[in-house]
Amino acid sequence: IDLQYQKGVANTLDELAYLAVRSLKYTRSLVLAGAATELRSALRATGRPASRLKLRQVVDEARERLSPETAANAWRAGRCLSIEQVSRFAADANADSIPTGSSRDR
């Protein structure tokens, strides 16, 4: 998958994480944010400062609303999903649980 496409996927995941936290779907938000962060890390891309700040606020709000264990598990799960897996998760607007069966061991 080409680099620009992957950056666009990461940006879209950020926006979906924002929408999830606004919809009170905190677990979903952390899964999506974790996936976006992992994708950027793999690309060695940092994102725009304003986008990073917005994502940080989303993550902080979601973590405040969940138990530390649930928050950590959701974040970790998002970071372990393949692009195909996170695409399926993101496409299901009702998904608000921690996905299982990640493609990477972390």
mmCIF file with all atom_site columns, N, CA, C and O in Angstrom, residues 15-66:
data_model
loop_
_atom_site.group_PDB
_atom_site.id
_atom_site.type_symbol
_atom_site.label_atom_id
_atom_site.label_alt_id
_atom_site.label_comp_id
_atom_site.label_asym_id
_atom_site.label_entity_id
_atom_site.label_seq_id
_atom_site.pdbx_PDB_ins_code
_atom_site.Cartn_x
_atom_site.Cartn_y
_atom_site.Cartn_z
_atom_site.occupancy
_atom_site.B_iso_or_equiv
_atom_site.pdbx_formal_charge
_atom_site.auth_seq_id
_atom_site.auth_comp_id
_atom_site.auth_asym_id
_atom_site.auth_atom_id
_atom_site.pdbx_PDB_model_num
ATOM 1   N N  . GLU A 1 15 ? -9.700  10.783 12.929 1.00 0.00 ? 15 GLU A N  1
ATOM 2   C CA . GLU A 1 15 ? -11.020 11.408 12.897 1.00 0.00 ? 15 GLU A CA 1
ATOM 3   C C  . GLU A 1 15 ? -12.094 10.467 13.436 1.00 0.00 ? 15 GLU A C  1
ATOM 4   O O  . GLU A 1 15 ? -13.004 10.894 14.151 1.00 0.00 ? 15 GLU A O  1
ATOM 5   N N  . LEU A 1 16 ? -11.977 9.187  13.111 1.00 0.00 ? 16 LEU A N  1
ATOM 6   C CA . LEU A 1 16 ? -12.944 8.217  13.632 1.00 0.00 ? 16 LEU A CA 1
ATOM 7   C C  . LEU A 1 16 ? -12.802 8.064  15.147 1.00 0.00 ? 16 LEU A C  1
ATOM 8   O O  . LEU A 1 16 ? -13.801 7.892  15.851 1.00 0.00 ? 16 LEU A O  1
ATOM 9   N N  . ALA A 1 17 ? -11.580 8.152  15.649 1.00 0.00 ? 17 ALA A N  1
ATOM 10  C CA . ALA A 1 17 ? -11.362 8.094  17.100 1.00 0.00 ? 17 ALA A CA 1
ATOM 11  C C  . ALA A 1 17 ? -12.016 9.302  17.763 1.00 0.00 ? 17 ALA A C  1
ATOM 12  O O  . ALA A 1 17 ? -12.645 9.176  18.826 1.00 0.00 ? 17 ALA A O  1
ATOM 13  N N  . TYR A 1 18 ? -11.899 10.457 17.148 1.00 0.00 ? 18 TYR A N  1
ATOM 14  C CA . TYR A 1 18 ? -12.531 11.672 17.661 1.00 0.00 ? 18 TYR A CA 1
ATOM 15  C C  . TYR A 1 18 ? -14.051 11.513 17.686 1.00 0.00 ? 18 TYR A C  1
ATOM 16  O O  . TYR A 1 18 ? -14.705 11.819 18.687 1.00 0.00 ? 18 TYR A O  1
ATOM 17  N N  . LEU A 1 19 ? -14.619 11.026 16.598 1.00 0.00 ? 19 LEU A N  1
ATOM 18  C CA . LEU A 1 19 ? -16.063 10.822 16.535 1.00 0.00 ? 19 LEU A CA 1
ATOM 19  C C  . LEU A 1 19 ? -16.522 9.796  17.573 1.00 0.00 ? 19 LEU A C  1
ATOM 20  O O  . LEU A 1 19 ? -17.580 9.949  18.187 1.00 0.00 ? 19 LEU A O  1
ATOM 21  N N  . ALA A 1 20 ? -15.726 8.762  17.778 1.00 0.00 ? 20 ALA A N  1
ATOM 22  C CA . ALA A 1 20 ? -16.082 7.732  18.754 1.00 0.00 ? 20 ALA A CA 1
ATOM 23  C C  . ALA A 1 20 ? -16.131 8.306  20.163 1.00 0.00 ? 20 ALA A C  1
ATOM 24  O O  . ALA A 1 20 ? -17.056 8.026  20.924 1.00 0.00 ? 20 ALA A O  1
ATOM 25  N N  . VAL A 1 21 ? -15.147 9.113  20.524 1.00 0.00 ? 21 VAL A N  1
ATOM 26  C CA . VAL A 1 21 ? -15.144 9.680  21.874 1.00 0.00 ? 21 VAL A CA 1
ATOM 27  C C  . VAL A 1 21 ? -16.319 10.655 22.033 1.00 0.00 ? 21 VAL A C  1
ATOM 28  O O  . VAL A 1 21 ? -16.938 10.718 23.097 1.00 0.00 ? 21 VAL A O  1
ATOM 29  N N  . ARG A 1 22 ? -16.672 11.374 20.986 1.00 0.00 ? 22 ARG A N  1
ATOM 30  C CA . ARG A 1 22 ? -17.834 12.275 21.039 1.00 0.00 ? 22 ARG A CA 1
ATOM 31  C C  . ARG A 1 22 ? -19.129 11.477 21.172 1.00 0.00 ? 22 ARG A C  1
ATOM 32  O O  . ARG A 1 22 ? -20.117 11.976 21.677 1.00 0.00 ? 22 ARG A O  1
ATOM 33  N N  . SER A 1 23 ? -19.117 10.238 20.678 1.00 0.00 ? 23 SER A N  1
ATOM 34  C CA . SER A 1 23 ? -20.289 9.354  20.764 1.00 0.00 ? 23 SER A CA 1
ATOM 35  C C  . SER A 1 23 ? -20.263 8.478  22.016 1.00 0.00 ? 23 SER A C  1
ATOM 36  O O  . SER A 1 23 ? -21.053 7.546  22.134 1.00 0.00 ? 23 SER A O  1
ATOM 37  N N  . LEU A 1 24 ? -19.325 8.774  22.906 1.00 0.00 ? 24 LEU A N  1
ATOM 38  C CA . LEU A 1 24 ? -19.178 8.050  24.174 1.00 0.00 ? 24 LEU A CA 1
ATOM 39  C C  . LEU A 1 24 ? -18.767 6.592  23.984 1.00 0.00 ? 24 LEU A C  1
ATOM 40  O O  . LEU A 1 24 ? -19.037 5.744  24.829 1.00 0.00 ? 24 LEU A O  1
ATOM 41  N N  . LYS A 1 25 ? -18.105 6.301  22.876 1.00 0.00 ? 25 LYS A N  1
ATOM 42  C CA . LYS A 1 25 ? -17.586 4.955  22.597 1.00 0.00 ? 25 LYS A CA 1
ATOM 43  C C  . LYS A 1 25 ? -16.085 4.976  22.870 1.00 0.00 ? 25 LYS A C  1
ATOM 44  O O  . LYS A 1 25 ? -15.258 5.024  21.955 1.00 0.00 ? 25 LYS A O  1
ATOM 45  N N  . TYR A 1 26 ? -15.749 4.953  24.140 1.00 0.00 ? 26 TYR A N  1
ATOM 46  C CA . TYR A 1 26 ? -14.367 5.170  24.563 1.00 0.00 ? 26 TYR A CA 1
ATOM 47  C C  . TYR A 1 26 ? -13.436 4.030  24.186 1.00 0.00 ? 26 TYR A C  1
ATOM 48  O O  . TYR A 1 26 ? -12.294 4.271  23.794 1.00 0.00 ? 26 TYR A O  1
ATOM 49  N N  . THR A 1 27 ? -13.901 2.807  24.289 1.00 0.00 ? 27 THR A N  1
ATOM 50  C CA . THR A 1 27 ? -13.065 1.668  23.902 1.00 0.00 ? 27 THR A CA 1
ATOM 51  C C  . THR A 1 27 ? -12.756 1.750  22.418 1.00 0.00 ? 27 THR A C  1
ATOM 52  O O  . THR A 1 27 ? -11.598 1.606  22.004 1.00 0.00 ? 27 THR A O  1
ATOM 53  N N  . ARG A 1 28 ? -13.785 1.999  21.610 1.00 0.00 ? 28 ARG A N  1
ATOM 54  C CA . ARG A 1 28 ? -13.598 2.142  20.158 1.00 0.00 ? 28 ARG A CA 1
ATOM 55  C C  . ARG A 1 28 ? -12.589 3.243  19.854 1.00 0.00 ? 28 ARG A C  1
ATOM 56  O O  . ARG A 1 28 ? -11.709 3.086  19.006 1.00 0.00 ? 28 ARG A O  1
ATOM 57  N N  . SER A 1 29 ? -12.727 4.343  20.560 1.00 0.00 ? 29 SER A N  1
ATOM 58  C CA . SER A 1 29 ? -11.833 5.471  20.333 1.00 0.00 ? 29 SER A CA 1
ATOM 59  C C  . SER A 1 29 ? -10.374 5.085  20.562 1.00 0.00 ? 29 SER A C  1
ATOM 60  O O  . SER A 1 29 ? -9.495  5.417  19.758 1.00 0.00 ? 29 SER A O  1
ATOM 61  N N  . LEU A 1 30 ? -10.104 4.372  21.643 1.00 0.00 ? 30 LEU A N  1
ATOM 62  C CA . LEU A 1 30 ? -8.717  3.987  21.935 1.00 0.00 ? 30 LEU A CA 1
ATOM 63  C C  . LEU A 1 30 ? -8.185  2.939  20.961 1.00 0.00 ? 30 LEU A C  1
ATOM 64  O O  . LEU A 1 30 ? -7.002  2.965  20.606 1.00 0.00 ? 30 LEU A O  1
ATOM 65  N N  . VAL A 1 31 ? -9.036  2.033  20.508 1.00 0.00 ? 31 VAL A N  1
ATOM 66  C CA . VAL A 1 31 ? -8.600  1.059  19.498 1.00 0.00 ? 31 VAL A CA 1
ATOM 67  C C  . VAL A 1 31 ? -8.188  1.797  18.221 1.00 0.00 ? 31 VAL A C  1
ATOM 68  O O  . VAL A 1 31 ? -7.107  1.554  17.661 1.00 0.00 ? 31 VAL A O  1
ATOM 69  N N  . LEU A 1 32 ? -9.028  2.713  17.775 1.00 0.00 ? 32 LEU A N  1
ATOM 70  C CA . LEU A 1 32 ? -8.738  3.459  16.541 1.00 0.00 ? 32 LEU A CA 1
ATOM 71  C C  . LEU A 1 32 ? -7.512  4.357  16.697 1.00 0.00 ? 32 LEU A C  1
ATOM 72  O O  . LEU A 1 32 ? -6.668  4.422  15.796 1.00 0.00 ? 32 LEU A O  1
ATOM 73  N N  . ALA A 1 33 ? -7.402  5.025  17.822 1.00 0.00 ? 33 ALA A N  1
ATOM 74  C CA . ALA A 1 33 ? -6.245  5.890  18.065 1.00 0.00 ? 33 ALA A CA 1
ATOM 75  C C  . ALA A 1 33 ? -4.959  5.080  18.152 1.00 0.00 ? 33 ALA A C  1
ATOM 76  O O  . ALA A 1 33 ? -3.914  5.494  17.633 1.00 0.00 ? 33 ALA A O  1
ATOM 77  N N  . GLY A 1 34 ? -5.024  3.929  18.795 1.00 0.00 ? 34 GLY A N  1
ATOM 78  C CA . GLY A 1 34 ? -3.851  3.052  18.869 1.00 0.00 ? 34 GLY A CA 1
ATOM 79  C C  . GLY A 1 34 ? -3.416  2.580  17.491 1.00 0.00 ? 34 GLY A C  1
ATOM 80  O O  . GLY A 1 34 ? -2.225  2.545  17.172 1.00 0.00 ? 34 GLY A O  1
ATOM 81  N N  . ALA A 1 35 ? -4.396  2.233  16.659 1.00 0.00 ? 35 ALA A N  1
ATOM 82  C CA . ALA A 1 35 ? -4.085  1.789  15.296 1.00 0.00 ? 35 ALA A CA 1
ATOM 83  C C  . ALA A 1 35 ? -3.457  2.925  14.485 1.00 0.00 ? 35 ALA A C  1
ATOM 84  O O  . ALA A 1 35 ? -2.475  2.709  13.751 1.00 0.00 ? 35 ALA A O  1
ATOM 85  N N  . ALA A 1 36 ? -3.994  4.133  14.617 1.00 0.00 ? 36 ALA A N  1
ATOM 86  C CA . ALA A 1 36 ? -3.429  5.285  13.898 1.00 0.00 ? 36 ALA A CA 1
ATOM 87  C C  . ALA A 1 36 ? -2.003  5.555  14.352 1.00 0.00 ? 36 ALA A C  1
ATOM 88  O O  . ALA A 1 36 ? -1.113  5.814  13.528 1.00 0.00 ? 36 ALA A O  1
ATOM 89  N N  . THR A 1 37 ? -1.771  5.469  15.647 1.00 0.00 ? 37 THR A N  1
ATOM 90  C CA . THR A 1 37 ? -0.437  5.714  16.194 1.00 0.00 ? 37 THR A CA 1
ATOM 91  C C  . THR A 1 37 ? 0.555   4.664  15.696 1.00 0.00 ? 37 THR A C  1
ATOM 92  O O  . THR A 1 37 ? 1.678   4.993  15.316 1.00 0.00 ? 37 THR A O  1
ATOM 93  N N  . GLU A 1 38 ? 0.135   3.410  15.690 1.00 0.00 ? 38 GLU A N  1
ATOM 94  C CA . GLU A 1 38 ? 1.016   2.333  15.211 1.00 0.00 ? 38 GLU A CA 1
ATOM 95  C C  . GLU A 1 38 ? 1.333   2.500  13.735 1.00 0.00 ? 38 GLU A C  1
ATOM 96  O O  . GLU A 1 38 ? 2.476   2.319  13.309 1.00 0.00 ? 38 GLU A O  1
ATOM 97  N N  . LEU A 1 39 ? 0.341   2.861  12.947 1.00 0.00 ? 39 LEU A N  1
ATOM 98  C CA . LEU A 1 39 ? 0.557   3.060  11.513 1.00 0.00 ? 39 LEU A CA 1
ATOM 99  C C  . LEU A 1 39 ? 1.549   4.195  11.283 1.00 0.00 ? 39 LEU A C  1
ATOM 100 O O  . LEU A 1 39 ? 2.484   4.062  10.492 1.00 0.00 ? 39 LEU A O  1
ATOM 101 N N  . ARG A 1 40 ? 1.388   5.291  11.985 1.00 0.00 ? 40 ARG A N  1
ATOM 102 C CA . ARG A 1 40 ? 2.338   6.405  11.845 1.00 0.00 ? 40 ARG A CA 1
ATOM 103 C C  . ARG A 1 40 ? 3.737   5.994  12.285 1.00 0.00 ? 40 ARG A C  1
ATOM 104 O O  . ARG A 1 40 ? 4.726   6.394  11.686 1.00 0.00 ? 40 ARG A O  1
ATOM 105 N N  . SER A 1 41 ? 3.824   5.224  13.338 1.00 0.00 ? 41 SER A N  1
ATOM 106 C CA . SER A 1 41 ? 5.120   4.753  13.819 1.00 0.00 ? 41 SER A CA 1
ATOM 107 C C  . SER A 1 41 ? 5.810   3.897  12.754 1.00 0.00 ? 41 SER A C  1
ATOM 108 O O  . SER A 1 41 ? 7.005   4.057  12.493 1.00 0.00 ? 41 SER A O  1
ATOM 109 N N  . ALA A 1 42 ? 5.051   3.005  12.143 1.00 0.00 ? 42 ALA A N  1
ATOM 110 C CA . ALA A 1 42 ? 5.611   2.153  11.088 1.00 0.00 ? 42 ALA A CA 1
ATOM 111 C C  . ALA A 1 42 ? 6.066   2.971  9.883  1.00 0.00 ? 42 ALA A C  1
ATOM 112 O O  . ALA A 1 42 ? 7.043   2.623  9.224  1.00 0.00 ? 42 ALA A O  1
ATOM 113 N N  . LEU A 1 43 ? 5.368   4.076  9.632  1.00 0.00 ? 43 LEU A N  1
ATOM 114 C CA . LEU A 1 43 ? 5.714   4.948  8.499  1.00 0.00 ? 43 LEU A CA 1
ATOM 115 C C  . LEU A 1 43 ? 6.794   5.960  8.855  1.00 0.00 ? 43 LEU A C  1
ATOM 116 O O  . LEU A 1 43 ? 7.274   6.682  7.993  1.00 0.00 ? 43 LEU A O  1
ATOM 117 N N  . ARG A 1 44 ? 7.111   6.037  10.146 1.00 0.00 ? 44 ARG A N  1
ATOM 118 C CA . ARG A 1 44 ? 8.024   7.065  10.664 1.00 0.00 ? 44 ARG A CA 1
ATOM 119 C C  . ARG A 1 44 ? 7.490   8.459  10.340 1.00 0.00 ? 44 ARG A C  1
ATOM 120 O O  . ARG A 1 44 ? 8.233   9.369  9.971  1.00 0.00 ? 44 ARG A O  1
ATOM 121 N N  . ALA A 1 45 ? 6.171   8.595  10.499 1.00 0.00 ? 45 ALA A N  1
ATOM 122 C CA . ALA A 1 45 ? 5.489   9.871  10.260 1.00 0.00 ? 45 ALA A CA 1
ATOM 123 C C  . ALA A 1 45 ? 4.964   10.379 11.597 1.00 0.00 ? 45 ALA A C  1
ATOM 124 O O  . ALA A 1 45 ? 4.478   9.603  12.403 1.00 0.00 ? 45 ALA A O  1
ATOM 125 N N  . THR A 1 46 ? 5.064   11.669 11.813 1.00 0.00 ? 46 THR A N  1
ATOM 126 C CA . THR A 1 46 ? 4.637   12.219 13.096 1.00 0.00 ? 46 THR A CA 1
ATOM 127 C C  . THR A 1 46 ? 3.258   12.863 13.046 1.00 0.00 ? 46 THR A C  1
ATOM 128 O O  . THR A 1 46 ? 2.608   12.973 14.067 1.00 0.00 ? 46 THR A O  1
ATOM 129 N N  . GLY A 1 47 ? 2.815   13.285 11.905 1.00 0.00 ? 47 GLY A N  1
ATOM 130 C CA . GLY A 1 47 ? 1.539   13.992 11.822 1.00 0.00 ? 47 GLY A CA 1
ATOM 131 C C  . GLY A 1 47 ? 1.718   15.462 12.142 1.00 0.00 ? 47 GLY A C  1
ATOM 132 O O  . GLY A 1 47 ? 2.739   15.889 12.659 1.00 0.00 ? 47 GLY A O  1
ATOM 133 N N  . ARG A 1 48 ? 0.700   16.235 11.846 1.00 0.00 ? 48 ARG A N  1
ATOM 134 C CA . ARG A 1 48 ? 0.739   17.673 12.105 1.00 0.00 ? 48 ARG A CA 1
ATOM 135 C C  . ARG A 1 48 ? 0.570   17.942 13.595 1.00 0.00 ? 48 ARG A C  1
ATOM 136 O O  . ARG A 1 48 ? -0.148  17.216 14.282 1.00 0.00 ? 48 ARG A O  1
ATOM 137 N N  . PRO A 1 49 ? 1.200   18.995 14.120 1.00 0.00 ? 49 PRO A N  1
ATOM 138 C CA . PRO A 1 49 ? 1.090   19.295 15.557 1.00 0.00 ? 49 PRO A CA 1
ATOM 139 C C  . PRO A 1 49 ? -0.358  19.431 16.032 1.00 0.00 ? 49 PRO A C  1
ATOM 140 O O  . PRO A 1 49 ? -0.713  18.926 17.099 1.00 0.00 ? 49 PRO A O  1
ATOM 141 N N  . ALA A 1 50 ? -1.201  20.113 15.275 1.00 0.00 ? 50 ALA A N  1
ATOM 142 C CA . ALA A 1 50 ? -2.602  20.280 15.684 1.00 0.00 ? 50 ALA A CA 1
ATOM 143 C C  . ALA A 1 50 ? -3.317  18.927 15.738 1.00 0.00 ? 50 ALA A C  1
ATOM 144 O O  . ALA A 1 50 ? -4.117  18.675 16.640 1.00 0.00 ? 50 ALA A O  1
ATOM 145 N N  . SER A 1 51 ? -3.000  18.056 14.800 1.00 0.00 ? 51 SER A N  1
ATOM 146 C CA . SER A 1 51 ? -3.597  16.719 14.782 1.00 0.00 ? 51 SER A CA 1
ATOM 147 C C  . SER A 1 51 ? -3.119  15.891 15.963 1.00 0.00 ? 51 SER A C  1
ATOM 148 O O  . SER A 1 51 ? -3.896  15.159 16.570 1.00 0.00 ? 51 SER A O  1
ATOM 149 N N  . ARG A 1 52 ? -1.845  16.021 16.289 1.00 0.00 ? 52 ARG A N  1
ATOM 150 C CA . ARG A 1 52 ? -1.299  15.276 17.440 1.00 0.00 ? 52 ARG A CA 1
ATOM 151 C C  . ARG A 1 52 ? -1.956  15.742 18.736 1.00 0.00 ? 52 ARG A C  1
ATOM 152 O O  . ARG A 1 52 ? -2.294  14.925 19.597 1.00 0.00 ? 52 ARG A O  1
ATOM 153 N N  . LEU A 1 53 ? -2.160  17.047 18.867 1.00 0.00 ? 53 LEU A N  1
ATOM 154 C CA . LEU A 1 53 ? -2.800  17.581 20.069 1.00 0.00 ? 53 LEU A CA 1
ATOM 155 C C  . LEU A 1 53 ? -4.243  17.083 20.182 1.00 0.00 ? 53 LEU A C  1
ATOM 156 O O  . LEU A 1 53 ? -4.676  16.651 21.251 1.00 0.00 ? 53 LEU A O  1
ATOM 157 N N  . LYS A 1 54 ? -4.970  17.125 19.082 1.00 0.00 ? 54 LYS A N  1
ATOM 158 C CA . LYS A 1 54 ? -6.360  16.661 19.079 1.00 0.00 ? 54 LYS A CA 1
ATOM 159 C C  . LYS A 1 54 ? -6.426  15.179 19.459 1.00 0.00 ? 54 LYS A C  1
ATOM 160 O O  . LYS A 1 54 ? -7.254  14.780 20.281 1.00 0.00 ? 54 LYS A O  1
ATOM 161 N N  . LEU A 1 55 ? -5.527  14.370 18.889 1.00 0.00 ? 55 LEU A N  1
ATOM 162 C CA . LEU A 1 55 ? -5.507  12.946 19.204 1.00 0.00 ? 55 LEU A CA 1
ATOM 163 C C  . LEU A 1 55 ? -5.163  12.726 20.675 1.00 0.00 ? 55 LEU A C  1
ATOM 164 O O  . LEU A 1 55 ? -5.764  11.887 21.344 1.00 0.00 ? 55 LEU A O  1
ATOM 165 N N  . ARG A 1 56 ? -4.222  13.491 21.190 1.00 0.00 ? 56 ARG A N  1
ATOM 166 C CA . ARG A 1 56 ? -3.851  13.370 22.605 1.00 0.00 ? 56 ARG A CA 1
ATOM 167 C C  . ARG A 1 56 ? -5.047  13.658 23.502 1.00 0.00 ? 56 ARG A C  1
ATOM 168 O O  . ARG A 1 56 ? -5.289  12.972 24.496 1.00 0.00 ? 56 ARG A O  1
ATOM 169 N N  . GLN A 1 57 ? -5.827  14.681 23.154 1.00 0.00 ? 57 GLN A N  1
ATOM 170 C CA . GLN A 1 57 ? -7.014  15.019 23.938 1.00 0.00 ? 57 GLN A CA 1
ATOM 171 C C  . GLN A 1 57 ? -8.056  13.904 23.880 1.00 0.00 ? 57 GLN A C  1
ATOM 172 O O  . GLN A 1 57 ? -8.681  13.578 24.890 1.00 0.00 ? 57 GLN A O  1
ATOM 173 N N  . VAL A 1 58 ? -8.232  13.309 22.709 1.00 0.00 ? 58 VAL A N  1
ATOM 174 C CA . VAL A 1 58 ? -9.166  12.196 22.539 1.00 0.00 ? 58 VAL A CA 1
ATOM 175 C C  . VAL A 1 58 ? -8.729  11.019 23.409 1.00 0.00 ? 58 VAL A C  1
ATOM 176 O O  . VAL A 1 58 ? -9.533  10.441 24.142 1.00 0.00 ? 58 VAL A O  1
ATOM 177 N N  . VAL A 1 59 ? -7.459  10.689 23.332 1.00 0.00 ? 59 VAL A N  1
ATOM 178 C CA . VAL A 1 59 ? -6.925  9.561  24.105 1.00 0.00 ? 59 VAL A CA 1
ATOM 179 C C  . VAL A 1 59 ? -7.068  9.837  25.601 1.00 0.00 ? 59 VAL A C  1
ATOM 180 O O  . VAL A 1 59 ? -7.503  8.956  26.364 1.00 0.00 ? 59 VAL A O  1
ATOM 181 N N  . ASP A 1 60 ? -6.732  11.029 26.029 1.00 0.00 ? 60 ASP A N  1
ATOM 182 C CA . ASP A 1 60 ? -6.840  11.363 27.452 1.00 0.00 ? 60 ASP A CA 1
ATOM 183 C C  . ASP A 1 60 ? -8.281  11.259 27.945 1.00 0.00 ? 60 ASP A C  1
ATOM 184 O O  . ASP A 1 60 ? -8.534  10.711 29.016 1.00 0.00 ? 60 ASP A O  1
ATOM 185 N N  . GLU A 1 61 ? -9.221  11.782 27.160 1.00 0.00 ? 61 GLU A N  1
ATOM 186 C CA . GLU A 1 61 ? -10.626 11.715 27.567 1.00 0.00 ? 61 GLU A CA 1
ATOM 187 C C  . GLU A 1 61 ? -11.108 10.268 27.656 1.00 0.00 ? 61 GLU A C  1
ATOM 188 O O  . GLU A 1 61 ? -11.772 9.877  28.621 1.00 0.00 ? 61 GLU A O  1
ATOM 189 N N  . ALA A 1 62 ? -10.760 9.463  26.656 1.00 0.00 ? 62 ALA A N  1
ATOM 190 C CA . ALA A 1 62 ? -11.177 8.058  26.669 1.00 0.00 ? 62 ALA A CA 1
ATOM 191 C C  . ALA A 1 62 ? -10.569 7.323  27.858 1.00 0.00 ? 62 ALA A C  1
ATOM 192 O O  . ALA A 1 62 ? -11.253 6.546  28.538 1.00 0.00 ? 62 ALA A O  1
ATOM 193 N N  . ARG A 1 63 ? -9.308  7.572  28.131 1.00 0.00 ? 63 ARG A N  1
ATOM 194 C CA . ARG A 1 63 ? -8.648  6.900  29.263 1.00 0.00 ? 63 ARG A CA 1
ATOM 195 C C  . ARG A 1 63 ? -9.265  7.290  30.601 1.00 0.00 ? 63 ARG A C  1
ATOM 196 O O  . ARG A 1 63 ? -9.316  6.489  31.515 1.00 0.00 ? 63 ARG A O  1
ATOM 197 N N  . GLU A 1 64 ? -9.740  8.530  30.716 1.00 0.00 ? 64 GLU A N  1
ATOM 198 C CA . GLU A 1 64 ? -10.396 8.974  31.945 1.00 0.00 ? 64 GLU A CA 1
ATOM 199 C C  . GLU A 1 64 ? -11.704 8.225  32.187 1.00 0.00 ? 64 GLU A C  1
ATOM 200 O O  . GLU A 1 64 ? -12.116 8.066  33.333 1.00 0.00 ? 64 GLU A O  1
ATOM 201 N N  . ARG A 1 65 ? -12.361 7.799  31.127 1.00 0.00 ? 65 ARG A N  1
ATOM 202 C CA . ARG A 1 65 ? -13.687 7.186  31.226 1.00 0.00 ? 65 ARG A CA 1
ATOM 203 C C  . ARG A 1 65 ? -13.649 5.667  31.394 1.00 0.00 ? 65 ARG A C  1
ATOM 204 O O  . ARG A 1 65 ? -14.669 5.061  31.701 1.00 0.00 ? 65 ARG A O  1
ATOM 205 N N  . LEU A 1 66 ? -12.491 5.067  31.149 1.00 0.00 ? 66 LEU A N  1
ATOM 206 C CA . LEU A 1 66 ? -12.364 3.613  31.225 1.00 0.00 ? 66 LEU A CA 1
ATOM 207 C C  . LEU A 1 66 ? -11.453 3.225  32.385 1.00 0.00 ? 66 LEU A C  1
ATOM 208 O O  . LEU A 1 66 ? -10.655 4.042  32.847 1.00 0.00 ? 66 LEU A O  1
#
